[in-house]
mmCIF file of C-alpha atoms in Angstrom:
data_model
loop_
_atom_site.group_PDB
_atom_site.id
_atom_site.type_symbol
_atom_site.label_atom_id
_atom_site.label_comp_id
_atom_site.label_asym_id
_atom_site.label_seq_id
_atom_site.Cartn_x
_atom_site.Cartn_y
_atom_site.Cartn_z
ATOM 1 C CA UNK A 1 111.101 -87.537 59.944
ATOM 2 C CA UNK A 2 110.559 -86.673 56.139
ATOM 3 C CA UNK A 3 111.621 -88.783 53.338
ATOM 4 C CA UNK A 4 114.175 -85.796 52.633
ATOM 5 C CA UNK A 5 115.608 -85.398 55.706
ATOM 6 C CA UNK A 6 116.189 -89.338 55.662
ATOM 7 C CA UNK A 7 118.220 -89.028 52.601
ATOM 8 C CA UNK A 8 120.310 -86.232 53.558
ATOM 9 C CA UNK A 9 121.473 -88.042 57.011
ATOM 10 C CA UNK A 10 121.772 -91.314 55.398
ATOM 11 C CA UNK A 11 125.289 -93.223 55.118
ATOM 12 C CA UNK A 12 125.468 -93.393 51.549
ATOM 13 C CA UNK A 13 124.851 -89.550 51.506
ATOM 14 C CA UNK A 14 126.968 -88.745 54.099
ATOM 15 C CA UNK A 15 129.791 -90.537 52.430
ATOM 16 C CA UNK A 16 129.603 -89.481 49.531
ATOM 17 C CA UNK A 17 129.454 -85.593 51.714
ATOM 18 C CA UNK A 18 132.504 -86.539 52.733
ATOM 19 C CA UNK A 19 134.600 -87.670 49.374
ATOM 20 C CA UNK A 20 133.436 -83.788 48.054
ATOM 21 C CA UNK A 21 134.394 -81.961 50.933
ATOM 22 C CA UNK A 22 137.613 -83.801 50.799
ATOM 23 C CA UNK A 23 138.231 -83.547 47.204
ATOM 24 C CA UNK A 24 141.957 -81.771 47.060
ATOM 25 C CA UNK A 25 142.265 -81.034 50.364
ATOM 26 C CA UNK A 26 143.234 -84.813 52.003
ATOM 27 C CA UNK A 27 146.890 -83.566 52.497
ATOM 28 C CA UNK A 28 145.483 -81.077 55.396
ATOM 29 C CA UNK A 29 145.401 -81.434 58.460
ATOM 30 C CA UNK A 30 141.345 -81.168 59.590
ATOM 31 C CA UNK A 31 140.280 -83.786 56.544
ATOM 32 C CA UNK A 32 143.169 -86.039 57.178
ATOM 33 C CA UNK A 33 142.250 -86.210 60.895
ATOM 34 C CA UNK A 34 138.763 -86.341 60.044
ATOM 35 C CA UNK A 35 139.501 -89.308 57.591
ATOM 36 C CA UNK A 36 141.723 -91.180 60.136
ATOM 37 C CA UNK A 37 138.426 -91.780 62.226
ATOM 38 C CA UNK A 38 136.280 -91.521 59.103
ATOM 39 C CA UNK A 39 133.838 -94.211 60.053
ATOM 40 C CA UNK A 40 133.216 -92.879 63.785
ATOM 41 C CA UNK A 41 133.371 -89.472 62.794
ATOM 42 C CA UNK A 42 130.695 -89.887 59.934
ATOM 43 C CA UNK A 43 129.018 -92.164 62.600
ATOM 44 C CA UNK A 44 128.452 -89.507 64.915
ATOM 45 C CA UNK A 45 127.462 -87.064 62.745
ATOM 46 C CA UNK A 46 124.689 -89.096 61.442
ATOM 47 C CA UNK A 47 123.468 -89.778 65.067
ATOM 48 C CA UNK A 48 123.282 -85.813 65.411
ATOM 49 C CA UNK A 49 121.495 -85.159 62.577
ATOM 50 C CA UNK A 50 118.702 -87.878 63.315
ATOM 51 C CA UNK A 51 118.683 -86.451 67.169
ATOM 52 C CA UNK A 52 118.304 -83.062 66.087
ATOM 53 C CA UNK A 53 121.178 -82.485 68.368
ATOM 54 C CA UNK A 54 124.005 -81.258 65.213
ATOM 55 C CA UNK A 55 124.852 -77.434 65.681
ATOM 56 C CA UNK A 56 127.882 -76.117 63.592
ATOM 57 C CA UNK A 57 130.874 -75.190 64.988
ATOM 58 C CA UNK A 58 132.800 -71.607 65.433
ATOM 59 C CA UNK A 59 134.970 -70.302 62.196
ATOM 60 C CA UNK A 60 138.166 -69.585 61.822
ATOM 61 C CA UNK A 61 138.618 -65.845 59.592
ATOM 62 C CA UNK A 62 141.338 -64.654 57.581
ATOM 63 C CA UNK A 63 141.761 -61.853 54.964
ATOM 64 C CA UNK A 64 142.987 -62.150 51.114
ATOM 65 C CA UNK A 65 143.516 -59.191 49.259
ATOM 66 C CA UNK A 66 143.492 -61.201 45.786
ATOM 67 C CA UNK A 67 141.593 -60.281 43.326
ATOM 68 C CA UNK A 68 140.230 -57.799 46.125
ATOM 69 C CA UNK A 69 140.012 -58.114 50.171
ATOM 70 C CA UNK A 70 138.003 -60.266 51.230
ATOM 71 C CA UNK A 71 137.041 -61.700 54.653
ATOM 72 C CA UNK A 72 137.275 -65.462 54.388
ATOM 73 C CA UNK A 73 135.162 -67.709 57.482
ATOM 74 C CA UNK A 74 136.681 -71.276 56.960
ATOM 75 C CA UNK A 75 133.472 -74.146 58.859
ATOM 76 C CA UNK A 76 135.351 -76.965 60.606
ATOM 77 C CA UNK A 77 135.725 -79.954 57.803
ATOM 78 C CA UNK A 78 132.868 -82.251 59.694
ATOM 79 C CA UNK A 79 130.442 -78.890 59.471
ATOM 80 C CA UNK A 80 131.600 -79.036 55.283
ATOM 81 C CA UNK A 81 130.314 -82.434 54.979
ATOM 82 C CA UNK A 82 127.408 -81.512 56.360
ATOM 83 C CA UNK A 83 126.770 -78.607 54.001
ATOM 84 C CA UNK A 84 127.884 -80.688 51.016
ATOM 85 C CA UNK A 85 125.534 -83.020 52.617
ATOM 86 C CA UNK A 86 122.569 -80.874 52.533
ATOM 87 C CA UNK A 87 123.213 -79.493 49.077
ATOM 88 C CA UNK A 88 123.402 -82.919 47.774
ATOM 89 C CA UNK A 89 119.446 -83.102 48.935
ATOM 90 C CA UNK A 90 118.011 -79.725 48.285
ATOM 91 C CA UNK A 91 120.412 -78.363 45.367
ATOM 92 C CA UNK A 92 118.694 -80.468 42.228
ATOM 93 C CA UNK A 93 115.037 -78.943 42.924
ATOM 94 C CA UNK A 94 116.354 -75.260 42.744
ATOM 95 C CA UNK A 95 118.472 -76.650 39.495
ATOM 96 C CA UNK A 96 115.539 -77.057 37.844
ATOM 97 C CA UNK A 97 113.961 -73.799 38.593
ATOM 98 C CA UNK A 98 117.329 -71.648 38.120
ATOM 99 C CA UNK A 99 117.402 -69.752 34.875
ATOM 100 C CA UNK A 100 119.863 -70.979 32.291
ATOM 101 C CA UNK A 101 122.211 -67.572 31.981
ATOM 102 C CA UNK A 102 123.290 -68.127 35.599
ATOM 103 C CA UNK A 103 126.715 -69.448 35.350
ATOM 104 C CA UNK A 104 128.320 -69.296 39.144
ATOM 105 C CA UNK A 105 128.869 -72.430 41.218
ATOM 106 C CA UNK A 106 126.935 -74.322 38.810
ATOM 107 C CA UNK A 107 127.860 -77.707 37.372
ATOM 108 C CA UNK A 108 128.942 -77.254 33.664
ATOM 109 C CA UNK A 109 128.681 -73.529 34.053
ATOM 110 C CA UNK A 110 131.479 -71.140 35.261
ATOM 111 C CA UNK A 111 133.397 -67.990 34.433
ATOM 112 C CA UNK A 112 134.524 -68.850 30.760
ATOM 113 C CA UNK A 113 131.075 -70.038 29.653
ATOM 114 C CA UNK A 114 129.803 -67.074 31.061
ATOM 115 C CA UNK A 115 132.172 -64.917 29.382
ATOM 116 C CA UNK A 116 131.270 -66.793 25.779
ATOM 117 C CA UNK A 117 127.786 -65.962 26.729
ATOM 118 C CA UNK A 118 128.963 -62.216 27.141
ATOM 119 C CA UNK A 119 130.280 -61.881 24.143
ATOM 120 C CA UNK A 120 127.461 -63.745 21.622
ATOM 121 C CA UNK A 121 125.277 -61.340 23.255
ATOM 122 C CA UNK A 122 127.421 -58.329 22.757
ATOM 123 C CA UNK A 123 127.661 -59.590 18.790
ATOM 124 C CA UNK A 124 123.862 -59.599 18.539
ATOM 125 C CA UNK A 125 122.893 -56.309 20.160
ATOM 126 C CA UNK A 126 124.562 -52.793 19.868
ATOM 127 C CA UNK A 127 124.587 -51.617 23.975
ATOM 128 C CA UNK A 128 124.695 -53.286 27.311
ATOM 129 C CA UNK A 129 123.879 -52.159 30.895
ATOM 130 C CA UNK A 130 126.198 -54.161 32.968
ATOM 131 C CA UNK A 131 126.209 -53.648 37.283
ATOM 132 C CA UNK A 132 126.792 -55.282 40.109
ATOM 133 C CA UNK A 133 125.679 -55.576 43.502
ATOM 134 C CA UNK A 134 126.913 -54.050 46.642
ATOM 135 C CA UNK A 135 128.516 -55.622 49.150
ATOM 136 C CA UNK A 136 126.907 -58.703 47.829
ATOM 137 C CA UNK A 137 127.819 -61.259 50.448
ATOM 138 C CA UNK A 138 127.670 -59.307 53.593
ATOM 139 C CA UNK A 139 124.348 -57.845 53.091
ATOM 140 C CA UNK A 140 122.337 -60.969 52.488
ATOM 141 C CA UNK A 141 119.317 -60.604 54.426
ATOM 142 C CA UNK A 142 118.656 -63.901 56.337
ATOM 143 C CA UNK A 143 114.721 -63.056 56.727
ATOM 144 C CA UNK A 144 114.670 -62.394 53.108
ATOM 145 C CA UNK A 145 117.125 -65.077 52.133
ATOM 146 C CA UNK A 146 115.307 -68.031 54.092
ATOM 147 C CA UNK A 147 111.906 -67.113 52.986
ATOM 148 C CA UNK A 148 113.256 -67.857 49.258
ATOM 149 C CA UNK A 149 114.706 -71.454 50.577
ATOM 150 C CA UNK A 150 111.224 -72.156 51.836
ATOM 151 C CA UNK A 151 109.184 -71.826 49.043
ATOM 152 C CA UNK A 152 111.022 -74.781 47.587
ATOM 153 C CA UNK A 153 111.734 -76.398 50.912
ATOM 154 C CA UNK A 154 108.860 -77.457 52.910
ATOM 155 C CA UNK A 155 110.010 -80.313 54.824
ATOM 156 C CA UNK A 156 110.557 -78.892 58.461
ATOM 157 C CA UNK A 157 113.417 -80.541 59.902
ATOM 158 C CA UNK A 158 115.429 -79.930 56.937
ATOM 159 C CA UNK A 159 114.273 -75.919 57.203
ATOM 160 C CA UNK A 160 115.633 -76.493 60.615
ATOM 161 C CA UNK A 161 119.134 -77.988 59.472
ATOM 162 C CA UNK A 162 118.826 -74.733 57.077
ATOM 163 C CA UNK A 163 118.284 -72.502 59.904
ATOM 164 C CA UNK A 164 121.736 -73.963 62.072
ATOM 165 C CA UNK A 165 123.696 -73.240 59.287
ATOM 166 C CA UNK A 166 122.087 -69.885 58.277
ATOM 167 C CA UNK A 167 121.991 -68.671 62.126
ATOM 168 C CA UNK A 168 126.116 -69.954 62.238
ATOM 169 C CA UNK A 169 126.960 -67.167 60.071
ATOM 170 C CA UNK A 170 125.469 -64.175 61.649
ATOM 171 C CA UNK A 171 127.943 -61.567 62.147
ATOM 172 C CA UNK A 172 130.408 -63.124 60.335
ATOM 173 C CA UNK A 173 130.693 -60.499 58.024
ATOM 174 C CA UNK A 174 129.359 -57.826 59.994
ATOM 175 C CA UNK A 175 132.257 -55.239 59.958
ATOM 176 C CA UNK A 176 132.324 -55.872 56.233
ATOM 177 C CA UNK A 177 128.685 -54.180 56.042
ATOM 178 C CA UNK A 178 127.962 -50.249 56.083
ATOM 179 C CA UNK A 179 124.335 -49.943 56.559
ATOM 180 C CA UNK A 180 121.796 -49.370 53.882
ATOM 181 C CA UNK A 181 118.339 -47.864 55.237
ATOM 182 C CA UNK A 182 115.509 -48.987 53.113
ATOM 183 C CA UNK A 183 111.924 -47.568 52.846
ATOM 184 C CA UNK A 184 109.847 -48.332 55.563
ATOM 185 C CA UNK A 185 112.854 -49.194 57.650
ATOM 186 C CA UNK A 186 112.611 -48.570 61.704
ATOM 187 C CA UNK A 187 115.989 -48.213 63.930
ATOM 188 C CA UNK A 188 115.348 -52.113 64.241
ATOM 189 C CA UNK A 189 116.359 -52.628 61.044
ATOM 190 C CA UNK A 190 120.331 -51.890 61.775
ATOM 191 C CA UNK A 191 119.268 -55.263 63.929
ATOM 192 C CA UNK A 192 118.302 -57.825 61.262
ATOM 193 C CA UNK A 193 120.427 -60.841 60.961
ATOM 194 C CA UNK A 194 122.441 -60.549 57.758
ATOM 195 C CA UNK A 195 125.515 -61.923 55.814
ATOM 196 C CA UNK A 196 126.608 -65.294 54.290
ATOM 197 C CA UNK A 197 130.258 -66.938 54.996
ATOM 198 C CA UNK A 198 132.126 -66.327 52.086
ATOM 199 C CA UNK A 199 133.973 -70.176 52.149
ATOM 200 C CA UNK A 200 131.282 -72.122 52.520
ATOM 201 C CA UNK A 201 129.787 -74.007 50.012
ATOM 202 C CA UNK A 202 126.068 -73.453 51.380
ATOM 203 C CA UNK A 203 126.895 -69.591 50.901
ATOM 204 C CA UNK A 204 128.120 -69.763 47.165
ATOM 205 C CA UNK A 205 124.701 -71.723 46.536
ATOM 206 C CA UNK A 206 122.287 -69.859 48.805
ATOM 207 C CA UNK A 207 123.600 -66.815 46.536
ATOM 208 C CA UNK A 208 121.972 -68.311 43.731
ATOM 209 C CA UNK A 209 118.776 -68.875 45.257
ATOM 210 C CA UNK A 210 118.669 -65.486 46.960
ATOM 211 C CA UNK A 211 118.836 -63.855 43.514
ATOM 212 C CA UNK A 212 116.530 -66.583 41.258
ATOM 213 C CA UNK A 213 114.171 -63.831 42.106
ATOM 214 C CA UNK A 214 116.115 -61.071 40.745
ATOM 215 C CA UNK A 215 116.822 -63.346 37.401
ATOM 216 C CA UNK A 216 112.769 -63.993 36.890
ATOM 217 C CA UNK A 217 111.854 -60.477 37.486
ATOM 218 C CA UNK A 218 114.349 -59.709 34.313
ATOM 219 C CA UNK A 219 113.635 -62.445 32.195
ATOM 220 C CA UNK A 220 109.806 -62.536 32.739
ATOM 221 C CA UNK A 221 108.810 -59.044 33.580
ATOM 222 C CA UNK A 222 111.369 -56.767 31.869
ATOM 223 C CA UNK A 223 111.041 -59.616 29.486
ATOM 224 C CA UNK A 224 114.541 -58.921 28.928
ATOM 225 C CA UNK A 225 115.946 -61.838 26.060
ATOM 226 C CA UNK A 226 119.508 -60.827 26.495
ATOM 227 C CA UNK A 227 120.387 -61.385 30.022
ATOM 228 C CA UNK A 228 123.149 -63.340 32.442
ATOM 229 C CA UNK A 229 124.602 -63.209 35.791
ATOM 230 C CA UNK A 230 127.736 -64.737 37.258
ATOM 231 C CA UNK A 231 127.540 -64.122 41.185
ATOM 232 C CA UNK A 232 126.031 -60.781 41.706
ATOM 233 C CA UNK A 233 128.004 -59.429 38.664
ATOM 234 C CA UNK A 234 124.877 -59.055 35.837
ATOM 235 C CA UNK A 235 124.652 -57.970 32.196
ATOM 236 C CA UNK A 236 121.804 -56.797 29.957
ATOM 237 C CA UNK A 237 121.736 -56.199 26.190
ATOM 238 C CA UNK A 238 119.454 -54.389 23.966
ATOM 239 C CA UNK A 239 119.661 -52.197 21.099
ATOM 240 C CA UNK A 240 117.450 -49.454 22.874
ATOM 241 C CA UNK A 241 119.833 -47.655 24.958
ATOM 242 C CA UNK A 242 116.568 -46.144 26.381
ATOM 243 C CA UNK A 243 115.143 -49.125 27.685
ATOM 244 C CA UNK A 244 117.807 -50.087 29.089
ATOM 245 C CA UNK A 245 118.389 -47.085 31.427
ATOM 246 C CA UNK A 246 114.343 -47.520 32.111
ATOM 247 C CA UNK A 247 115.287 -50.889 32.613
ATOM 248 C CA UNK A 248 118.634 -49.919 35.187
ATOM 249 C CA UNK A 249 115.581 -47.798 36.894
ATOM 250 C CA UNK A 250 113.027 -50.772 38.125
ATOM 251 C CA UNK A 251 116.369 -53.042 38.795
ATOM 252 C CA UNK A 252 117.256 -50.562 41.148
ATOM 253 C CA UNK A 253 113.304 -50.809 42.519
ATOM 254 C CA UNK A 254 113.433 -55.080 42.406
ATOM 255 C CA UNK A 255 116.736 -54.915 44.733
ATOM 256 C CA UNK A 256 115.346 -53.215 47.193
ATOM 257 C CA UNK A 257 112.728 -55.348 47.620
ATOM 258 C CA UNK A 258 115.834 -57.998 48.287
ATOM 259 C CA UNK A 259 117.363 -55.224 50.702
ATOM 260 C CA UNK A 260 120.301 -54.866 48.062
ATOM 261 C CA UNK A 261 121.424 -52.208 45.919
ATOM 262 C CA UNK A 262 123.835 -51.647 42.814
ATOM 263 C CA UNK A 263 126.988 -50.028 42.347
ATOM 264 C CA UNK A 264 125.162 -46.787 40.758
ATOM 265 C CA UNK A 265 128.275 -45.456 39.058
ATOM 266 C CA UNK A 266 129.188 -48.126 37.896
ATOM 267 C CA UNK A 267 125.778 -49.710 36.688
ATOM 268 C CA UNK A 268 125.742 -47.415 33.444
ATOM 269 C CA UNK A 269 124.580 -48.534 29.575
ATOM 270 C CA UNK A 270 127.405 -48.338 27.212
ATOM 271 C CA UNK A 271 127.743 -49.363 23.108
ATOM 272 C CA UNK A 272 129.122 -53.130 23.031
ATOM 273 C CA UNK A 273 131.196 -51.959 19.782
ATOM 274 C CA UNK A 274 133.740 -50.463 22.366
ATOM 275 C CA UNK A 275 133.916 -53.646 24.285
ATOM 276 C CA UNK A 276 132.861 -53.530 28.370
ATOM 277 C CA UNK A 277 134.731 -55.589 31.513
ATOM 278 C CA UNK A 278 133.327 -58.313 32.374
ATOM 279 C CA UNK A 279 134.984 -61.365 34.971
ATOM 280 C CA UNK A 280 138.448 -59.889 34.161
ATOM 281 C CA UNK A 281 138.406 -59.077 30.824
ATOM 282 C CA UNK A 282 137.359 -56.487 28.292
ATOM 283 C CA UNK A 283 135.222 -58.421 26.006
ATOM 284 C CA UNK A 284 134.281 -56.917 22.303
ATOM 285 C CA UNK A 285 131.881 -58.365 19.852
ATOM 286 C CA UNK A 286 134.466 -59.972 18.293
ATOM 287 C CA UNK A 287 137.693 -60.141 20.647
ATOM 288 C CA UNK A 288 138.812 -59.881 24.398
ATOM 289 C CA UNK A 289 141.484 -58.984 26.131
ATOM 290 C CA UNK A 290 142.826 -59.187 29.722
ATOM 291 C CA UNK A 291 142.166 -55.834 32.110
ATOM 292 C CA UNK A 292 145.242 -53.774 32.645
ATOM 293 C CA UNK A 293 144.877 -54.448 36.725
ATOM 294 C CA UNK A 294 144.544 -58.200 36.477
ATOM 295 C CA UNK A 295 147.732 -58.057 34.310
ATOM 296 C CA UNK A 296 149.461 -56.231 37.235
ATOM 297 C CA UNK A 297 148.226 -58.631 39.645
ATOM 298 C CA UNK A 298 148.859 -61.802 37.343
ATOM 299 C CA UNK A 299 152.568 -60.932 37.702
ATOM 300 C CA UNK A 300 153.018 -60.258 40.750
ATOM 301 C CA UNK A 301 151.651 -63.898 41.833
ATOM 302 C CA UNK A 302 153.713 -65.384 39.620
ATOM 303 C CA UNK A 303 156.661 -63.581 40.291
ATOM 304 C CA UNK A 304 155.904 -64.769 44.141
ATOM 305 C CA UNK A 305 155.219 -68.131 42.977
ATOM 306 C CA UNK A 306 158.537 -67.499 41.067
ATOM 307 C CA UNK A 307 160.335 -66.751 44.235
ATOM 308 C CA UNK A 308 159.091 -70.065 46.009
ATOM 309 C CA UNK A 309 160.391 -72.033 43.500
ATOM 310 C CA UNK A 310 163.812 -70.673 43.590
ATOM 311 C CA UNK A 311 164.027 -70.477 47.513
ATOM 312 C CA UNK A 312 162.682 -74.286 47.551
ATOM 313 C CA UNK A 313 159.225 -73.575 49.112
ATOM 314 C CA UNK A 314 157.722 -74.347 45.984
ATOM 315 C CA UNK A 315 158.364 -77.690 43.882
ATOM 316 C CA UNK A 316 158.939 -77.456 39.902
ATOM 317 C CA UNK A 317 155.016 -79.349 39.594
ATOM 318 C CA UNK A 318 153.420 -76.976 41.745
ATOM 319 C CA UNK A 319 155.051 -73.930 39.750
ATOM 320 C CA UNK A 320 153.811 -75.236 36.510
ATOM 321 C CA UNK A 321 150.326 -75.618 38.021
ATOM 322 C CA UNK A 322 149.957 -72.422 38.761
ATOM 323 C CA UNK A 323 151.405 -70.876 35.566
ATOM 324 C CA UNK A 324 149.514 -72.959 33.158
ATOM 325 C CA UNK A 325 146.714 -72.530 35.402
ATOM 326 C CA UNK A 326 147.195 -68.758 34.861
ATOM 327 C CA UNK A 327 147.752 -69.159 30.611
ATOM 328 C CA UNK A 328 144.378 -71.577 30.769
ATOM 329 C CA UNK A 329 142.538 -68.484 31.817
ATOM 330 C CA UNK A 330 143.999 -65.586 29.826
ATOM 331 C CA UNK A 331 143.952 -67.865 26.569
ATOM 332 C CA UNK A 332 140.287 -66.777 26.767
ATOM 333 C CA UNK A 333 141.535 -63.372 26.171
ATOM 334 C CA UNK A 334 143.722 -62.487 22.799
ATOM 335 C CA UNK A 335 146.380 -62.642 24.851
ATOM 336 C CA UNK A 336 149.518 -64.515 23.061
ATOM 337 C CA UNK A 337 151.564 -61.080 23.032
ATOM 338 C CA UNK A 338 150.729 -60.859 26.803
ATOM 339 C CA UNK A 339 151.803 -64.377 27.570
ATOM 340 C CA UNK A 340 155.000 -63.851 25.617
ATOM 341 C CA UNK A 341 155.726 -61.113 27.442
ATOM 342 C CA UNK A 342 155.118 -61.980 31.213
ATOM 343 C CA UNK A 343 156.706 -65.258 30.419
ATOM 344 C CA UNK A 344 160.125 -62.939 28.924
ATOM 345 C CA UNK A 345 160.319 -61.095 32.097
ATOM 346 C CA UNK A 346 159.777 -64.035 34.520
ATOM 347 C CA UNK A 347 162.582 -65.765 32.821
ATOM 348 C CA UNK A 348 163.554 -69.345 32.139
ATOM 349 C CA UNK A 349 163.344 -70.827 35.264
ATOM 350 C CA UNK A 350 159.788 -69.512 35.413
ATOM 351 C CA UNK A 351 158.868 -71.470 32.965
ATOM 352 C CA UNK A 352 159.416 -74.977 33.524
ATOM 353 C CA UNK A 353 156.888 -76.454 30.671
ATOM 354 C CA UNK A 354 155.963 -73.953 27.758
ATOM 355 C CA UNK A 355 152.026 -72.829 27.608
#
């Protein structure tokens, strides 16, 4: 057994697996049952893991259609500890080697840092090529995506924990993929095991290490200064608007050498002076403002939420949550008008504590 693999299946790591996988959700029913046995549960788990004899259980998939649809593949809770688990082991080396613009799922990070980010670039340089990736989560390639994990993983029996978890989510997104033939590609390639849970927490960090290649390739060989991603969402800036189309041209190239490719139509280079959406928002060198479709979709939540509260499914606390959880994220935006006016139309009772 390696030194690593020790760690990851030892109590103190497991218990600490356990507190994080809990964290806000002890009111539900899987972690409180899990909890009410904690010590047997986290007992037995740990005599898996040394055995070798741990495989993850089935998922449970729903849909959500906000922002966009989305096929959701919830792991049992014991199956999240053991994924927080892991990640407590492995995460810090690829921390070190990630790339300092890469601001999902990241301690200290996030989607308003990265949006600050946006927009000091978009004050220093006069266009941007900003794209995305296709189908991001359902066409992970596991071949391509475990090779990555190995290069900074070389301890076997933790591969092999990697390799339960990866195999686990085979198919799990497999209606959500339309097939992309790549050069060199034989009829066994419609075969190839592909797709990441979106829900687990293994899946929001294996995205990062999937594309760490993508990021160097940028930074070190387009030698690109201006450059962040958040997910598969990524931005360049220059003042050539010539290199960066060259640039959009040998991204296109790098991808496919991940067995991904970009939104073409929307992957275009445009002058930062007349401001370009990024996470939400239309940010311009020197303000923001919310997009017209995440206004629309703002109020209808809260108008929902709204409804709760009046028909006593929701309590006065957890409306307020939500709203000035919804005003903490526009006030990134110049958005005091806007807030005025949602909170006019919901009304008084929708607004049990001012923003």
């Amino acid at each position: 057994m390696t030194e690593a693999y020790a760690r990851l299946c030892s109590w103190e790591n497991l218990l600490a697996a356990w507190h994080k996988a809990a964290r806000g959700k002890r009111g539900r029913r899987a972690a409180a049952a899990f909890e009410a046995r904690l010590a047997d549960n986290l007992l037995e788990l740990q005599v898996e893991l040394l055995e070798g004899r741990y495989r993850p259980g089935g998922y449970v998939h729903f849909v959500i259609h906000e922002p966009k649809r989305r096929r959701i593949s919830a792991a049992p809770f014991r199956d999240r500890v053991v994924h927080h688990a892991l990640c407590n082991v492995i995460e810090p080396r690829f921390e070190r080697l990630f790339i300092a613009d890469s601001y999902a799922n990241r301690v200290g990070r996030g989607t308003h840092r990265a949006i600050d980010r946006f927009q000091s670039f978009a004050r220093r340089y006069r266009y941007v090529l900003r794209g995305d990736v296709v189908q991001h989560f359902p066409s992970i390639d596991h071949e391509v995506l475990r090779a990555a994990l190995a290069r900074v993983i070389p301890e076997p029996d933790v591969m092999a924990l990697v390799d339960a978890i990866l195999g686990s989510g085979d198919g799990a997104l497999a209606g959500e993929y339309r097939m992309v033939w790549f050069p060199g590609d034989d009829l066994l390639a419609a075969c190839r095991a592909r797709g990441l849970p979106i829900g687990n927490l293994t899946s929001q960090f294996w995205s990062n290490c999937h594309l760490h290649a993508f990021d160097e390739f940028v930074k070190r060989e387009l030698r690109c200064r201006a450059y962040l991603r958040y997910v598969d969402d990524f931005a360049l800036f220059d003042d050539s608007p010539q290199r960066l189309w060259a640039w959009k041209h040998a991204i296109v190239r790098r991808l496919a050498r991940l067995r991904l490719t970009i939104h073409e139509s929307r992957t275009q280079v445009a002058p930062t002076a007349r401001g370009a959406s990024w996470l939400g928002f239309v940010v311009y060198p020197e303000h923001r403002r919310v997009k017209a479709r995440k206004v629309v979709e703002a109020t209808q939540r809260l108008w929902a939420k709204v409804d709760a509260y009046r028909s006593g499914t929701l309590t006065r606390d957890g409306l307020r949550a939500s709203l000035r959880g919804w005003v903490n994220h526009v006030r990134q935006a110049d958005s005091l008008g806007l807030r005025r006016h949602v909170f006019s139309t919901l009304g008084a009772q929708a607004h049990p504590g001012a923003p």
